GROMACS .gro file of C-alpha atoms in nm:
model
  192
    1UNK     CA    1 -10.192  16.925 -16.523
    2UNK     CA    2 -10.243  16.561 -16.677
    3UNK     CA    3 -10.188  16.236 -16.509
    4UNK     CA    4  -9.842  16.026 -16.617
    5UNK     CA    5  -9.857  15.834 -16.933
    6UNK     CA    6  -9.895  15.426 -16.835
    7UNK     CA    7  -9.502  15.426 -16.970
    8UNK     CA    8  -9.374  15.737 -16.763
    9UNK     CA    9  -9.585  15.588 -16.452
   10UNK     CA   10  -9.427  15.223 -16.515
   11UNK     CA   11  -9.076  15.419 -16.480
   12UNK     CA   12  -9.175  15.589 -16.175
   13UNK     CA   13  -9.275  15.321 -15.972
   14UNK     CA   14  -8.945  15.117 -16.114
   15UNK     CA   15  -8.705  15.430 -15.989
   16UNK     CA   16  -8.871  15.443 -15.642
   17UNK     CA   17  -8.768  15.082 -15.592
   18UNK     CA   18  -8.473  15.040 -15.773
   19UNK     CA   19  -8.129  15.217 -15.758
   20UNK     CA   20  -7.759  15.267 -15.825
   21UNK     CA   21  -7.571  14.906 -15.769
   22UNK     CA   22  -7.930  14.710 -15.853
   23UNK     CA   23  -8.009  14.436 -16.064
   24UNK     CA   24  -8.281  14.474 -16.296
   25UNK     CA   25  -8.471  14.316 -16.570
   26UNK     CA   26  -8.629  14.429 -16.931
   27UNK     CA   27  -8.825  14.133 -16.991
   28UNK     CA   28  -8.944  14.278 -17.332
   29UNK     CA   29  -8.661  14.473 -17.506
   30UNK     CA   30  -8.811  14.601 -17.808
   31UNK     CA   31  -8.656  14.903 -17.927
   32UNK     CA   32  -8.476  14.922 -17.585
   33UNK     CA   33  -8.649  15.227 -17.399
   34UNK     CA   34  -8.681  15.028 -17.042
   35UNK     CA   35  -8.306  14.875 -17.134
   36UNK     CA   36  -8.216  15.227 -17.138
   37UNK     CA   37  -8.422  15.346 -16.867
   38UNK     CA   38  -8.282  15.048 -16.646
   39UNK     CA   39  -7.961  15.081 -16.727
   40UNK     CA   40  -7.954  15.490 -16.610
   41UNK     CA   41  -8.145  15.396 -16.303
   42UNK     CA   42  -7.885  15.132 -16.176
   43UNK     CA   43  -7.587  15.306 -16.311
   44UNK     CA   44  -7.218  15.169 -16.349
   45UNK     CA   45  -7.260  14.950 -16.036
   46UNK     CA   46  -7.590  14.806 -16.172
   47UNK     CA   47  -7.646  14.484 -16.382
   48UNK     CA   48  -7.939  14.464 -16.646
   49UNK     CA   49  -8.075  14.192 -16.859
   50UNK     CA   50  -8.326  14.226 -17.147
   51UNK     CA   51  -8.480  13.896 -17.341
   52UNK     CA   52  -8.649  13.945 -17.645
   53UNK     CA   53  -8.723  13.659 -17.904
   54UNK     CA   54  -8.609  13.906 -18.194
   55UNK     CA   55  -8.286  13.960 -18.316
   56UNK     CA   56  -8.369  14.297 -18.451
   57UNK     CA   57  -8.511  14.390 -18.149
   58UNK     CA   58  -8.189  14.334 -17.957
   59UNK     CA   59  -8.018  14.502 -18.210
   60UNK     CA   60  -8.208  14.781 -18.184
   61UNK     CA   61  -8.137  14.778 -17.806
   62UNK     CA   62  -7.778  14.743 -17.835
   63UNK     CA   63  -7.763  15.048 -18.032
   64UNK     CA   64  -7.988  15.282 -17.832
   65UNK     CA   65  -7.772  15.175 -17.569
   66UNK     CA   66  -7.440  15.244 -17.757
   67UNK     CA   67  -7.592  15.590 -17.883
   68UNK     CA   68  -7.601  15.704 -17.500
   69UNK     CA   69  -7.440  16.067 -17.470
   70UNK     CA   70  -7.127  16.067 -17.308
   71UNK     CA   71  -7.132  16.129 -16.937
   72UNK     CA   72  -7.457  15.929 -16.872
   73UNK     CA   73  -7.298  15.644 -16.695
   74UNK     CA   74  -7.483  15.319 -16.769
   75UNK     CA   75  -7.530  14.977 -16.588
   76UNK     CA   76  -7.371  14.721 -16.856
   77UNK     CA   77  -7.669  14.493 -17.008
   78UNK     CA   78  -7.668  14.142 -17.090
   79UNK     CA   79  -7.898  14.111 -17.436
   80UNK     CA   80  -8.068  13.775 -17.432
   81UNK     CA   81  -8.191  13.625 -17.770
   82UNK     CA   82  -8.472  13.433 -17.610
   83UNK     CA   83  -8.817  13.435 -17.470
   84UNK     CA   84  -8.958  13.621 -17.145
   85UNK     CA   85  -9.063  13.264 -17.009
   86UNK     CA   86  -8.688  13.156 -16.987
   87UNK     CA   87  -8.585  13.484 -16.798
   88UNK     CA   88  -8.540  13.231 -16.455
   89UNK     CA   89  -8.293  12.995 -16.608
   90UNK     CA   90  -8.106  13.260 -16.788
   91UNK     CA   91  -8.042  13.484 -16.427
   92UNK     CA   92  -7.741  13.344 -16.247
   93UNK     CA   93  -7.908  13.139 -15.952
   94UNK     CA   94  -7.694  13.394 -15.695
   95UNK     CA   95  -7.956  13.667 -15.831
   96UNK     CA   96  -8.265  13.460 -15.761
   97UNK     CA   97  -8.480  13.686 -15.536
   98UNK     CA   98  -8.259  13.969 -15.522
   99UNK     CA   99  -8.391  14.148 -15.831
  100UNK     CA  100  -8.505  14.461 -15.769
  101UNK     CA  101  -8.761  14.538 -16.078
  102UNK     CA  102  -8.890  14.366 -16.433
  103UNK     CA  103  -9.036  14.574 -16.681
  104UNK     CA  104  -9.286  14.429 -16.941
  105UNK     CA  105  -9.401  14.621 -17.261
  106UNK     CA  106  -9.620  14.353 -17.441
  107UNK     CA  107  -9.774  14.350 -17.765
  108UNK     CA  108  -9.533  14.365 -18.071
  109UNK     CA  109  -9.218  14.577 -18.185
  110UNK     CA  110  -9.334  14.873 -18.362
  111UNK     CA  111  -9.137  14.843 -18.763
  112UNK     CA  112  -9.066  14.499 -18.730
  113UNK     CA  113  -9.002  14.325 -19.036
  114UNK     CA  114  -9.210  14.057 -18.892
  115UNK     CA  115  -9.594  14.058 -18.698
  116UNK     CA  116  -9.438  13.893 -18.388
  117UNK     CA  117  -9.694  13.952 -18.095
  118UNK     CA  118  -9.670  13.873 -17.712
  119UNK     CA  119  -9.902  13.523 -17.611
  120UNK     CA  120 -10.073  13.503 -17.304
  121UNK     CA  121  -9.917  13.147 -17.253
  122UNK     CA  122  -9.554  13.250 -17.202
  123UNK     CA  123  -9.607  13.575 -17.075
  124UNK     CA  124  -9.798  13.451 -16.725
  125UNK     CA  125  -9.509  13.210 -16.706
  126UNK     CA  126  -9.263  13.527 -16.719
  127UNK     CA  127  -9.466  13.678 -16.491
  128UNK     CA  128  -9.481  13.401 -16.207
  129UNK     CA  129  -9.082  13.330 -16.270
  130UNK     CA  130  -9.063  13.732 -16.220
  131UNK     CA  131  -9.185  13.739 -15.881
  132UNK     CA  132  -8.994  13.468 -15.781
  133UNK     CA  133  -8.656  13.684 -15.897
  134UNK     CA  134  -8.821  14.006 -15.728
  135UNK     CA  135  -8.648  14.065 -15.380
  136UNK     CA  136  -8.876  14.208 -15.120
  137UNK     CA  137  -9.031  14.540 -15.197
  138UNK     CA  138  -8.896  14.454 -15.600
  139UNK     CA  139  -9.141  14.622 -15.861
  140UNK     CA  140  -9.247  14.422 -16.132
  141UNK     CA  141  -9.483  14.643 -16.448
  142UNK     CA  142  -9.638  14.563 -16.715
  143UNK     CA  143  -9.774  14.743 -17.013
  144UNK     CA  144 -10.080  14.580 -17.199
  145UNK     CA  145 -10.197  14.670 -17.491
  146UNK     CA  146 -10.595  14.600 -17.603
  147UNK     CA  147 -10.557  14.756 -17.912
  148UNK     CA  148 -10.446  14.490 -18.131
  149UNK     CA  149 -10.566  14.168 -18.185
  150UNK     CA  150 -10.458  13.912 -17.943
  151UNK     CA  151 -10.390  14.199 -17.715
  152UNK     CA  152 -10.727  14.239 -17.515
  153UNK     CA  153 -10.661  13.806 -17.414
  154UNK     CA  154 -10.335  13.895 -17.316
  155UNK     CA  155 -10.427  14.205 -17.080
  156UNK     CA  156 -10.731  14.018 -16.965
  157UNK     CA  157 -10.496  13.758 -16.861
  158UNK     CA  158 -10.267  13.948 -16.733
  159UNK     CA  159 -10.522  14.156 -16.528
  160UNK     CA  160 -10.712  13.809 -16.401
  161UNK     CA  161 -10.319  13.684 -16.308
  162UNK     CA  162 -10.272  13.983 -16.091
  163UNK     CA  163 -10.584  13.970 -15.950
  164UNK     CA  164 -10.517  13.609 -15.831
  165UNK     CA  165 -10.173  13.706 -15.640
  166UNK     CA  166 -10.200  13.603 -15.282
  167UNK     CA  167 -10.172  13.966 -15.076
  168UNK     CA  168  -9.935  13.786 -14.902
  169UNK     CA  169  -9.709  13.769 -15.223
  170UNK     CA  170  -9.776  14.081 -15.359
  171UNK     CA  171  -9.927  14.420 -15.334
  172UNK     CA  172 -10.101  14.484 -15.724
  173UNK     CA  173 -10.266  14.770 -15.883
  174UNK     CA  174 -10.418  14.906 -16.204
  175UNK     CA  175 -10.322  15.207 -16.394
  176UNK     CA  176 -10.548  15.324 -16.653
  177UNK     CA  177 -10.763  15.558 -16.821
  178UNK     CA  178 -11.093  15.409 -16.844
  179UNK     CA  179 -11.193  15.691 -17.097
  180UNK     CA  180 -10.994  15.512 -17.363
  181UNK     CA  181 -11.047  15.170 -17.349
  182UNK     CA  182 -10.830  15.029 -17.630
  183UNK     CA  183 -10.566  15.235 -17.499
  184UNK     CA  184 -10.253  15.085 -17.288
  185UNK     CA  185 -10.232  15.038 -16.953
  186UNK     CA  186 -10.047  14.977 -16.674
  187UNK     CA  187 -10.083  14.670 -16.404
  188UNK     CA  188  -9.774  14.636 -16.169
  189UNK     CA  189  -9.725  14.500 -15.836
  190UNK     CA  190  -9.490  14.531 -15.511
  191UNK     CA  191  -9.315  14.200 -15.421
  192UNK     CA  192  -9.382  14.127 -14.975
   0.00000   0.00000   0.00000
């Protein structure tokens, strides 16, 4: 038997802290897999938002979303046409610190029509206006890819920025498989 896949392990830790009636966060929709994911985990009661800076991506999310099978009750999702960084403005002020997880899938949507990619920049300022949203014992994960160029900055920054939490703040850990060293990987952390 194998170990999880980075994204199936991201998930994981994401259901073990969040549940039915939750509010949650998709900080990078994409093609809408976490938007999905979220929205299951928090169910009809639930509230999700996903930001992307791509139309197309949110379109894409709002119709893996809409092609849902029937009898899978979903949390409704606010699709937000702007970037990551803004995430803390965007939240209703009522939901500051009571967010139970934010996913992060970095890099660049896979068939876009245009070579978009993730910056180190405003993704460490998602990530510090993330953990102020997380509530106490919140998960927060992120998927980094070194694959691509630009990539390897971002995940070293993202890696150095986790590193850096105060334990105090936040419990962090890494998630990868050293054997494959351009391959994704996981870095995620448990809000105190």
């Amino acid at each position: 038997m194998g170990f999880l896949s980075v994204l199936s392990q991201a998930q994981r830790w994401v259901k073990e802290r969040a549940g039915p009636g939750d509010c949650v966060v998709d900080a990078t929709a994409g093609n809408g897999s976490d938007t999905l994911f979220l929205a299951q985990s928090v169910g009809p009661r639930g509230r999700v938002f996903a930001f992307d800076v791509q139309a197309e991506a949110l379109e894409n999310t709002r119709r893996r979303l809409a092609g849902e099978p029937d009898g899978k009750a979903l949390a409704p999702a606010e699709l937000v046409l702007a970037g990551h960084e803004t995430m803390e403005a965007a939240l209703p002020a009522e939901l500051h610190g009571r967010i139970a997880a934010v996913m992060f899938n970095l890099g660049y949507l896979p068939g876009a029509s245009s070579p978009l990619i993730t910056l180190p920049g405003t993704t460490l300022a998602a990530l510090e206006a993330a953990v102020r949203l997380l509530r106490p014992g919140g998960a927060l994960t992120v998927v980094v890819y070194p694959g691509h160029e630009g990539g390897k900055d971002e995940a070293d920054a993202v890696e150095a920025w986790a590193a850096e939490l105060p334990q105090t703040t936040a419990q962090t850990v890494v998630y990868r498989f050293p054997q494959k060293p351009a391959s994704p990987y996981l870095i995620a952390l448990t809000k105190r």
